[in-house]
Coordinates of C-alpha atoms in Angstrom, one line a residue:
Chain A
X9 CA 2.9 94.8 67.5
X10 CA 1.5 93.3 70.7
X11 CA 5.0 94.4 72.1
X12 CA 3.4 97.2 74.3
X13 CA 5.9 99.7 75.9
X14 CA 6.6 97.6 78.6
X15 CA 7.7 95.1 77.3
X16 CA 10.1 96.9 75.1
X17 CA 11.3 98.8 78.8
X18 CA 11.6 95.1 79.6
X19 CA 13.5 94.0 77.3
X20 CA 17.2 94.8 78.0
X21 CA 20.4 93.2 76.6
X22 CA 21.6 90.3 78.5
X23 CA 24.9 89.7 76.2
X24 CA 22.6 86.5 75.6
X25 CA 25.0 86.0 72.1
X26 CA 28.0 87.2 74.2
X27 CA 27.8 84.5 76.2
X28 CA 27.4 81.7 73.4
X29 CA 30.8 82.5 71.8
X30 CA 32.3 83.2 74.9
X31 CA 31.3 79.2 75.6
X32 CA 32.4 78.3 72.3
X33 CA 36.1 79.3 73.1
X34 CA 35.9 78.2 76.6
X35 CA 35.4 74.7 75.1
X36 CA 38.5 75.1 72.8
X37 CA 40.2 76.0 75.8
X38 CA 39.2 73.6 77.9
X39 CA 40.4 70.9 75.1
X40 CA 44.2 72.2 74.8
X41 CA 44.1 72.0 78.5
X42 CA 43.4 68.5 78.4
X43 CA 46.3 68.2 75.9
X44 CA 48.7 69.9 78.0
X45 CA 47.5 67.5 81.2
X46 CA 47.5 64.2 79.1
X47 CA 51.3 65.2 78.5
X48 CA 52.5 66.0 81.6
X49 CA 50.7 62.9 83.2
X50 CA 53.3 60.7 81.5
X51 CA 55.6 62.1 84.2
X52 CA 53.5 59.6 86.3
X53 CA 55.0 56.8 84.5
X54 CA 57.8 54.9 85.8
X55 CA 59.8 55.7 82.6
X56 CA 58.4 58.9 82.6
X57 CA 61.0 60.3 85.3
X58 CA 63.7 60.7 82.6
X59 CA 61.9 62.6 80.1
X60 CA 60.1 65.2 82.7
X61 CA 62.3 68.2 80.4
X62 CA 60.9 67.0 77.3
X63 CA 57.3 66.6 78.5
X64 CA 57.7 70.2 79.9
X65 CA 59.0 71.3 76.3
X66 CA 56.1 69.6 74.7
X67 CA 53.6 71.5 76.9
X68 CA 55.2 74.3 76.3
X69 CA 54.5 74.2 72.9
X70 CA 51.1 73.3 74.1
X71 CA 50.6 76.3 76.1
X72 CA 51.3 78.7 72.3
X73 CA 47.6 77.2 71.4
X74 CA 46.3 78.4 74.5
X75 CA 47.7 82.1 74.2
X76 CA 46.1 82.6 70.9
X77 CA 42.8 80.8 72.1
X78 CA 43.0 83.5 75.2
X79 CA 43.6 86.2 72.4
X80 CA 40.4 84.8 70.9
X81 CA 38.2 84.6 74.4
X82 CA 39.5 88.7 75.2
X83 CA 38.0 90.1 72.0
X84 CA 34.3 88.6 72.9
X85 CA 33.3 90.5 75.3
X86 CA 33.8 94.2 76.6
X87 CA 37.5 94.2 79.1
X88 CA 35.7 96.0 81.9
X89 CA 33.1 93.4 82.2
X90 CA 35.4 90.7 82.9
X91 CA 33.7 89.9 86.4
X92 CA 30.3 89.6 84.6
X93 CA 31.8 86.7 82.7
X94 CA 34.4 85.2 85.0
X95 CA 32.4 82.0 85.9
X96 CA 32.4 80.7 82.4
X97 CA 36.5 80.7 82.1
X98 CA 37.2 80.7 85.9
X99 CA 37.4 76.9 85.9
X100 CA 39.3 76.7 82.7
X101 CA 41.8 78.6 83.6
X102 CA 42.7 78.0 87.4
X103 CA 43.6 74.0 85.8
X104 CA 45.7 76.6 83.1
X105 CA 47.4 78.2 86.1
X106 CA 47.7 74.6 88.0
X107 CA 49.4 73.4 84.0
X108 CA 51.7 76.5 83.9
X109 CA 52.4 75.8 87.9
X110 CA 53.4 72.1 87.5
X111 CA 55.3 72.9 84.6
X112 CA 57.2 75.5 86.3
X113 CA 57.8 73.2 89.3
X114 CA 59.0 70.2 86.8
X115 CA 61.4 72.3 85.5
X116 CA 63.2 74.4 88.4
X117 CA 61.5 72.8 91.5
X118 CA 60.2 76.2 92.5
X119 CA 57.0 78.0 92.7
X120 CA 55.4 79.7 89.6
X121 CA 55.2 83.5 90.4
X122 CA 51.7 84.8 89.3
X123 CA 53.4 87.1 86.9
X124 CA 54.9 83.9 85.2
X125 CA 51.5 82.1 85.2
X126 CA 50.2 85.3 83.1
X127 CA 53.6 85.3 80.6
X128 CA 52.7 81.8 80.2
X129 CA 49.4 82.5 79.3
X130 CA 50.0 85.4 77.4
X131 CA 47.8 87.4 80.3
X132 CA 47.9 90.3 82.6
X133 CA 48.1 90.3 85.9
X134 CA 46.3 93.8 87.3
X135 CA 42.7 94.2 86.4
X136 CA 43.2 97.6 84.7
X137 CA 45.8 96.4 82.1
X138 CA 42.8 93.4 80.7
X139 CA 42.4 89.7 80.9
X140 CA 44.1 89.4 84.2
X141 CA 44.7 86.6 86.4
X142 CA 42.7 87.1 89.3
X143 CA 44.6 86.4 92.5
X144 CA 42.5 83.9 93.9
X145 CA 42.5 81.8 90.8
X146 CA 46.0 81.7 91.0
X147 CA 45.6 80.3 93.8
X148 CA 43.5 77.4 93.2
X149 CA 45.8 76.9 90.4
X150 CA 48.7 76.4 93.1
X151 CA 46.1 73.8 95.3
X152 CA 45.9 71.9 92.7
X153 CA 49.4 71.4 92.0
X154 CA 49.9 70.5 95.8
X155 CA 47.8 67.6 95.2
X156 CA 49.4 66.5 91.8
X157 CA 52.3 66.6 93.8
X158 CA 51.6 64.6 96.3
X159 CA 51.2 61.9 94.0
X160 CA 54.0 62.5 92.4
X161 CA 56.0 61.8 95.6
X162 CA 54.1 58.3 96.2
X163 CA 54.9 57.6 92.4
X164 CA 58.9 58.5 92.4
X165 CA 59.2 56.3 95.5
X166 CA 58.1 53.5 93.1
X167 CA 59.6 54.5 90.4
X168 CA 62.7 54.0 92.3
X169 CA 64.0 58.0 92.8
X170 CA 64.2 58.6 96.4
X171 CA 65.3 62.2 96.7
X172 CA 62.2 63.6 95.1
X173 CA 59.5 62.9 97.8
X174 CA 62.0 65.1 99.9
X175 CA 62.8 67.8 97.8
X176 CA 58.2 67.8 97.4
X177 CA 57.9 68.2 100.9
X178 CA 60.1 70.5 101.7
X179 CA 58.5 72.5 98.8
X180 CA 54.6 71.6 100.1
X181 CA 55.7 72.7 103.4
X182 CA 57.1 75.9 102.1
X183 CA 53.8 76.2 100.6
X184 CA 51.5 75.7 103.6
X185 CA 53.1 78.0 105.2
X186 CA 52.2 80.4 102.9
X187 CA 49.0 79.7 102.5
X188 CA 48.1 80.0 106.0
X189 CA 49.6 83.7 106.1
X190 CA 45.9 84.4 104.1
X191 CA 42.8 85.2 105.8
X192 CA 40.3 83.1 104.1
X193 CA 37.2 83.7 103.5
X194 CA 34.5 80.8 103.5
X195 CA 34.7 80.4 100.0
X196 CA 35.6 77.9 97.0
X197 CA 39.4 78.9 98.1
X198 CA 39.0 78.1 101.4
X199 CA 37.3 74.6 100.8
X200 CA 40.3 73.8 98.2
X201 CA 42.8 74.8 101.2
X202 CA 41.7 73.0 103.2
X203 CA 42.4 69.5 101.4
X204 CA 45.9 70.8 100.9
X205 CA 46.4 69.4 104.9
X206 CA 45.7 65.9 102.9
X207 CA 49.0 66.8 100.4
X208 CA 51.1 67.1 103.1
X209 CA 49.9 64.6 105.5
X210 CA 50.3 62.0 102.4
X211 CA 53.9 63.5 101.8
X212 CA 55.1 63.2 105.2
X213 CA 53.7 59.2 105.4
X214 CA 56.0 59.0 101.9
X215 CA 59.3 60.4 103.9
X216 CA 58.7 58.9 107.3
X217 CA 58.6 55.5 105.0
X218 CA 61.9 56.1 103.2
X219 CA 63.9 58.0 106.3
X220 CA 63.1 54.7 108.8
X221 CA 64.4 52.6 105.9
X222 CA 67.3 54.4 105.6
X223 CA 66.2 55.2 101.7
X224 CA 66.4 59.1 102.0
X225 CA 69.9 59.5 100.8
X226 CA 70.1 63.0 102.2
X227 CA 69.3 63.0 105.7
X228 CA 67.2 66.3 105.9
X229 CA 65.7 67.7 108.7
X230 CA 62.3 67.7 106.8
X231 CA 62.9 63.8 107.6
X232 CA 62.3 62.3 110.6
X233 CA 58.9 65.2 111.5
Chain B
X13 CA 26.8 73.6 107.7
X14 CA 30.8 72.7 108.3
X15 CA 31.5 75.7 109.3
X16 CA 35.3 75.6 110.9
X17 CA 36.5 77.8 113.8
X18 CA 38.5 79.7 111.4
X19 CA 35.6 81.4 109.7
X20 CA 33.7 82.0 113.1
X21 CA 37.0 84.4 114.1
X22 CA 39.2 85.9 111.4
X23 CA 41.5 87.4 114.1
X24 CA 42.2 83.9 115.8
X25 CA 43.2 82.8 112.2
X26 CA 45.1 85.9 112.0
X27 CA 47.1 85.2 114.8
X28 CA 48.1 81.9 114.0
X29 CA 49.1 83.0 110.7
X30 CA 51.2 85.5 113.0
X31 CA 52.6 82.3 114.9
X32 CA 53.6 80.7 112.1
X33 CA 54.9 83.4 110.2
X34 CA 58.1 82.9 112.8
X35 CA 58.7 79.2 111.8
X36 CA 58.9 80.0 108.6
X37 CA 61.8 81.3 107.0
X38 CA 61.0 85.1 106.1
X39 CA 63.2 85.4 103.3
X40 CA 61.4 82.9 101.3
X41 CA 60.3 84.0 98.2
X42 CA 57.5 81.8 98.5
X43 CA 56.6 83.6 102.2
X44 CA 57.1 86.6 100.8
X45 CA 54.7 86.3 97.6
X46 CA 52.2 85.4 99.9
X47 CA 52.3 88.2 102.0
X48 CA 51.7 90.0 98.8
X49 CA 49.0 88.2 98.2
X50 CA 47.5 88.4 101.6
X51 CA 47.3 92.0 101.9
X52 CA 45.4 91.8 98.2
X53 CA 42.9 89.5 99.5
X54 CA 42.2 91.2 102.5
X55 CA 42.1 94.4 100.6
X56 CA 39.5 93.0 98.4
X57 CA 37.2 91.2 101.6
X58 CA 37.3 94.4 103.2
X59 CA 35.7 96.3 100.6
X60 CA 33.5 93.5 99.9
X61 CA 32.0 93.9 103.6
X62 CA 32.1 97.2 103.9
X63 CA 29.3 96.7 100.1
X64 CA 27.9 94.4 102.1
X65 CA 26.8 96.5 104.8
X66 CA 26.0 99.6 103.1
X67 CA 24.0 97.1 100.9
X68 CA 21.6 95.9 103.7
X69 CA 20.8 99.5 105.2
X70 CA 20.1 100.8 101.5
X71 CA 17.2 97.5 101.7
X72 CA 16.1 98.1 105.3
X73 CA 15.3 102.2 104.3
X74 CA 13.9 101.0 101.2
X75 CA 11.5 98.4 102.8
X76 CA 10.4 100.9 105.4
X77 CA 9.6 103.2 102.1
X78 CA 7.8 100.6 100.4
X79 CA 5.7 100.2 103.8
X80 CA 4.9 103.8 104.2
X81 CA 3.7 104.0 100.4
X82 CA 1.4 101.2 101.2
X83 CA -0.2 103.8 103.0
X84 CA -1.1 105.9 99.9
X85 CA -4.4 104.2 99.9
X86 CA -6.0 105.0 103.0
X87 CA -4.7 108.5 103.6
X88 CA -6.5 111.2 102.7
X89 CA -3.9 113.4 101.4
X90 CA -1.7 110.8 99.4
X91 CA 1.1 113.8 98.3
X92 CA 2.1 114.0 101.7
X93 CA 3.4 110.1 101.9
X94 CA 4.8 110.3 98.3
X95 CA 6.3 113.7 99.3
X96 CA 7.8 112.1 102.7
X97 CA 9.1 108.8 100.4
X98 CA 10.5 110.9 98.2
X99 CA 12.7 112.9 101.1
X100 CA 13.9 108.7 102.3
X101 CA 14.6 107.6 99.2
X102 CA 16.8 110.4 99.0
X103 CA 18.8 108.9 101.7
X104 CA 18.8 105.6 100.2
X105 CA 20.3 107.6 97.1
X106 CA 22.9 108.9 99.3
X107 CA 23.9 105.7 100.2
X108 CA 24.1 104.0 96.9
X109 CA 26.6 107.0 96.6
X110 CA 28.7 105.7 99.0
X111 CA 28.9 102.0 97.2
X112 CA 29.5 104.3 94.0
X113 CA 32.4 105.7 95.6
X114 CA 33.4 102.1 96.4
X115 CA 33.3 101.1 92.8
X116 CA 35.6 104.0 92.1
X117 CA 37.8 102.1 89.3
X118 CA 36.7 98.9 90.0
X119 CA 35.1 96.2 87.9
X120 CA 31.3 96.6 89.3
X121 CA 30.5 92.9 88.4
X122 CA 33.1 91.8 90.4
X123 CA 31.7 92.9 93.9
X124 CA 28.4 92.6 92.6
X125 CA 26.9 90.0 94.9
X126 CA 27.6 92.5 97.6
X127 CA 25.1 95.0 96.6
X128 CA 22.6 93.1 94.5
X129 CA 19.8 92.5 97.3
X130 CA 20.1 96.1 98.4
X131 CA 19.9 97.8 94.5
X132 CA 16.9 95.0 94.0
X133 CA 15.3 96.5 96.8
X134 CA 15.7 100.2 95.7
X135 CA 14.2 99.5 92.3
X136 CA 11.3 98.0 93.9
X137 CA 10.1 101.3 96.0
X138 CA 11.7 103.8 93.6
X139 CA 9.4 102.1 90.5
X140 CA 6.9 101.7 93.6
X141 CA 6.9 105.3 93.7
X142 CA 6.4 105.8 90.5
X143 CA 3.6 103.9 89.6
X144 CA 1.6 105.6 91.8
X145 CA 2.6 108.8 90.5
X146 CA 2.0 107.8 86.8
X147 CA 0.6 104.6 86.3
X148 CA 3.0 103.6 84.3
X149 CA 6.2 101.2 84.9
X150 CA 10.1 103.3 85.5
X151 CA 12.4 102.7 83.0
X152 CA 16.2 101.1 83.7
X153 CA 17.7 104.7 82.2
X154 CA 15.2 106.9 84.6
X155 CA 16.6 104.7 87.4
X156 CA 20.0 105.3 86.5
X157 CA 19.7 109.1 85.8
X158 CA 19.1 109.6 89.3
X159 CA 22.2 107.6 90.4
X160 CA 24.6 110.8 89.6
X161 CA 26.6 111.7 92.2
X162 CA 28.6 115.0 92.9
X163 CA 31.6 114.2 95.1
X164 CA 33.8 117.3 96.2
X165 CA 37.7 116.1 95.4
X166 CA 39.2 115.0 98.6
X167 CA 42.1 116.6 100.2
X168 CA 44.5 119.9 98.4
X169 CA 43.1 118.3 94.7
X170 CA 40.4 121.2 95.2
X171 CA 43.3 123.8 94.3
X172 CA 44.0 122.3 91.3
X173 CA 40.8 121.1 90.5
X174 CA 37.8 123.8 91.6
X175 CA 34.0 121.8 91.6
X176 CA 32.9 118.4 92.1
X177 CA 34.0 115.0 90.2
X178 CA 30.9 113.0 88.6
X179 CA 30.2 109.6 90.0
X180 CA 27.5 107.7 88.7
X181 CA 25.8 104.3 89.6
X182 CA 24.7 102.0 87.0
X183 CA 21.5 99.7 87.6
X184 CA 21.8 96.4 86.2
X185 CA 19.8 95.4 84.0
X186 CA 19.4 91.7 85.6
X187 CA 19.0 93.5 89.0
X188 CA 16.4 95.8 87.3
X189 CA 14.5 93.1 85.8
X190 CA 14.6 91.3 89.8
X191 CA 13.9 94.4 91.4
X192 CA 10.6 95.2 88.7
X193 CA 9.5 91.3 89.3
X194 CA 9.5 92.3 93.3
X195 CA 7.1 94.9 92.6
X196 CA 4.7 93.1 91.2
X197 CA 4.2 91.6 94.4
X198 CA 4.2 95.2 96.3
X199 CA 1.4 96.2 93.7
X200 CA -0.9 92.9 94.1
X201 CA -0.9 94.0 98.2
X202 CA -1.9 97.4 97.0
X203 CA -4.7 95.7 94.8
X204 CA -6.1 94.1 97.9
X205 CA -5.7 97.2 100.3
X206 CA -7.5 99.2 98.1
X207 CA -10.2 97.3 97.4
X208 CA -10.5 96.9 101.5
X209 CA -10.9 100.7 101.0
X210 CA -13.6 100.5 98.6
X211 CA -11.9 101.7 95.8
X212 CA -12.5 99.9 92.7
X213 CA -11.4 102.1 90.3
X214 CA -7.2 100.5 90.9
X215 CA -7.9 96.8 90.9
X216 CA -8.7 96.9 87.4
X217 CA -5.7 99.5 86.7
X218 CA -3.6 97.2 88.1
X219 CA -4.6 94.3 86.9
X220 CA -4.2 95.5 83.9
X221 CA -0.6 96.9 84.3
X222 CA 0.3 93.8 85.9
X223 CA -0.6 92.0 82.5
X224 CA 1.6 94.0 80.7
X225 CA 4.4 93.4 82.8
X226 CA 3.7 89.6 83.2
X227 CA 3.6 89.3 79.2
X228 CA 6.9 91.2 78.9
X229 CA 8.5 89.1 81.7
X230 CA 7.4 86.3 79.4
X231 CA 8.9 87.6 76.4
X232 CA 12.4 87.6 78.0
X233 CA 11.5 84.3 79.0
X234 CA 14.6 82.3 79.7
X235 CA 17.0 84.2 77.7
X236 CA 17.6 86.1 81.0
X237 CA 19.2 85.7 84.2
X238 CA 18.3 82.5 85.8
X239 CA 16.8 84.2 88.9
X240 CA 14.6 86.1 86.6
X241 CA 12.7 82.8 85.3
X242 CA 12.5 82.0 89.2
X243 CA 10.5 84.8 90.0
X244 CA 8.1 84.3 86.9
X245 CA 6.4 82.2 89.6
X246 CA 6.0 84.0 91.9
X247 CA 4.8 86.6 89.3
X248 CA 2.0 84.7 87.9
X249 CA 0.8 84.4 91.3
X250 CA 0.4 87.8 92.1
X251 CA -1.1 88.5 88.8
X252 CA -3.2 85.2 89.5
X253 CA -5.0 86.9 92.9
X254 CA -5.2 90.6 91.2
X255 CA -7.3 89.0 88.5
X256 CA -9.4 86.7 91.1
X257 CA -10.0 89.7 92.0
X258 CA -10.9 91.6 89.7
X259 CA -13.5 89.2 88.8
X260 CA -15.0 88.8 92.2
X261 CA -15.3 93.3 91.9
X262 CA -17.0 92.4 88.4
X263 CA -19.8 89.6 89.4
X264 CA -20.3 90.7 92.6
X265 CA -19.5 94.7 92.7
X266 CA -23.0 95.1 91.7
X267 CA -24.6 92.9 94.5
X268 CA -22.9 93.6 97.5
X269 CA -22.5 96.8 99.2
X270 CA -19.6 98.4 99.4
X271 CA -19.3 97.7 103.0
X272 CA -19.3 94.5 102.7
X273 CA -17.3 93.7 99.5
X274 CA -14.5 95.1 101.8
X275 CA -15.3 92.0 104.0
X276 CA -15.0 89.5 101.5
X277 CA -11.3 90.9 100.4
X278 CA -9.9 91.3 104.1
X279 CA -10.9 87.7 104.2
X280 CA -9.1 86.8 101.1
X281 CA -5.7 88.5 102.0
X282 CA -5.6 86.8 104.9
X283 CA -5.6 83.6 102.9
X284 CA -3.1 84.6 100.4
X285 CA -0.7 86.3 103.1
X286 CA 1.0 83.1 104.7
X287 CA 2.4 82.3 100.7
X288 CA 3.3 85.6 100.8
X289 CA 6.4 85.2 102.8
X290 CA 9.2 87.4 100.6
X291 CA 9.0 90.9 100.4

């Protein structure tokens, strides 16, 4: 009763509840996507090298958990507030798209089209259609994987496979190339870019080391930069 | 801060995007998804800036309103200034049509951080406004009823579709809450001014209204928007000096003349004004 009339013009909806079960499935999702990384790190593994399709088929299984947890996270909140919400599940799932990106890569050494990021994740891709996956977290999805990659190369050398660090570089190079096509924007992005110059210094140091040894089998241009 | 030479000149970054584009191989499909994805992103920072801007002169026109409402209290013939803020925030109304059009389709939360400041700034001279009309605090859907737009069809669609398409504006409610919090500051200035001009029939009006806004700001408490709680501060200051006073009016009204009381509150606001440094 001491609620005057202010207070109650005051008093406007905040999706204060929204928000906690949004967080709730967040969590959930953030957990399978821990899953789905602690299985593909085995590719890390010296041993790992020979089991990279079945560690993709497992996280592929993986990623079924995460389409119906997504299914969950779209019917908590109204579709065309998406943007009002997008920090809460931005994080989660740019390391989704990075999952779905190094899985793709595993597999067919290529790059994960955006459209196959959102099949993966049982998503859209335009705004208007739902749950999309914005552009730019996309993106950082792809950074990510630069960097995974990049490590990759260091640990293939020692694993003993010699080709791979070539066939990374090449593919790292492919994808600077792209990324510098963008006009950035002084943003998370940008800052993320911007370590990618790391990935491919790291890369080259890992060819330059096999080609004056004579390891690289192939004798690619990419070599001797 | 790190600031790199890309930032400082997008066309320089452009071009050596340009330069590149040559080494690389064209056909790629990598290169040629990311062409894709440049025009989207460039797309999307353009409209962004072009919020941005229309943003900043909707909060420049509606500062300059809030000033010349300010000057209700020492003008004779207040209906003229109310009439004449009325006609400018008009204008700014025009121009909040213009981010409308902007928003056309889009997902307003997403470019949201463009407009904000400006909208906060609106709310605070349109409820301005208002409470000196009625005493009483604007509500979020009297805001927003007055965000309707008519917006003629462009090109031959007129044929096919005679009149105007409806485009309306919706307030947030986190940027009406910011916007109502601003105010509160706006109305503790007017306190002061008006007791300057020996009217001390508003202090205690205000002090009053700015009670009831304080205890419903502190109802919401922190279930709101994390600026909101932020500005609490700031708000129990205002209210703080309003009461101060209030009291002074009340001991000493009855003392001092009225000539003189006005001394004793120009020399108060000009100890408050150096904490006063938002708007």
């Amino acid at each position: 009763m001491w609620k005057n009339r202010i207070t109650i013009t005051l008093t406007v909806s905040f999706g204060a509840s929204l928000l906690q079960d949004i967080r709730k499935v967040v969590q959930t999702l953030e957990q399978a996507a821990r899953e789905i990384l602690t299985v593909l790190q085995s590719v890390h593994q010296p041993s790992g090298f020979k089991e990279i399709p079945s560690k993709c088929a497992r996280a592929r299984e993986l990623f079924c958990t995460v389409r119906t947890q997504i299914t969950d996270l779209k019917t908590k909140f109204p579709m065309e507030q998406y943007y009002r919400f997008h920090e809460h599940w931005r994080f989660v799932l740019q390391r989704l798209a990075f999952l779905a990106a190094f899985v793709v890569y595993l597999e067919s050494e290529t790059l994960v089209t955006r459209e196959e990021v959102a099949r993966i994740l049982g998503i859209e891709v335009v705004r208007e259609k739902g749950f999309h996956l914005d552009v730019e977290d996309y993106l950082a999805g792809v950074l990510i994987m630069a960097s995974e990659l990049s490590r990759l190369a260091v640990n293939s050398v020692t694993a003993g496979d010699y080709t791979r660090p070539l066939r990374i570089s090449n593919f790292i190079n492919e994808l600077d190339s792209g990324f510098r096509l963008l006009n950035l924007k002084n943003d998370p992005l940008r800052k993320r870019y911007d370590g990618l110059k790391y990935d491919v210094k790291k890369i080259e140091e890992v060819v330059y080391d096999l080609s004056i040894r004579g390891l690289a089998k192939e004798s690619e241009s990419g070599g001797d930069k | 801060m790190n600031k790199r030479e890309g930032e400082a000149c997008p066309r320089k970054n452009a071009d050596s995007a340009s330069d590149r584009d040559t080494n690389a191989n064209p056909s790629s499909p990598v290169i040629a998804a990311f062409k894709v994805f440049q025009q989207e992103l460039d797309t999307k920072h353009d409209k962004y800036e072009r919020l941005v801007k229309i943003s900043r002169d909707v909060t420049i026109d509606s500062k300059r309103t809030i000033f010349l409402l300010h000057r209700v209290t020492s003008v004779p013939d207040a209906e003229d200034v109310l009439k004449e803020a009325e006609v400018k925030l008009d204008g700014v109304r025009q121009k909040i049509g213009q981010i409308a059009e902007e928003l056309r389709g889009e997902d307003i939360y997403q470019f949201h951080r463009a407009f904000t400041p400006g909208i906060q700034e609106y709310v605070e001279a349109v409820s301005f406004l208002h409470y000196i009309r009625h005493r009483s605090l604007i509500s979020l859907e009297e805001i927003n009823a007055r965000l309707v737009f008519m917006r003629a069809e462009k090109g031959g669609a007129e044929t096919l579709q005679p009149g105007a398409q409806v485009l309306t504006f919706h307030v947030t409610p986190s940027d009406y809450l910011l916007g109502v919090a601003d105010l509160t500051g706006e109305l503790m200035r007017m306190c002061i001014s008006s007791v300057g001009n020996g009217d001390i029939e508003t202090p205690f009006q205000l002090s009053q209204f700015l009670r009831q806004i304080h205890d419903g700001f502190s109802y919401i408490g922190n279930t709101g928007p994390y600026e909101v709680s932020k500005k609490l501060h700031t708000l129990r200051q205002s209210l703080g000096k309003v009461e101060d006073a209030c009291y002074a009016l009340r001991v000493r009204g009855s003392e001092i003349p009225k000539h003189m009381l006005a001394d004793v509150f120009s020399s108060r606001t000009t100890l408050m004004d150096p904490e006063e440094g938002v708007v």
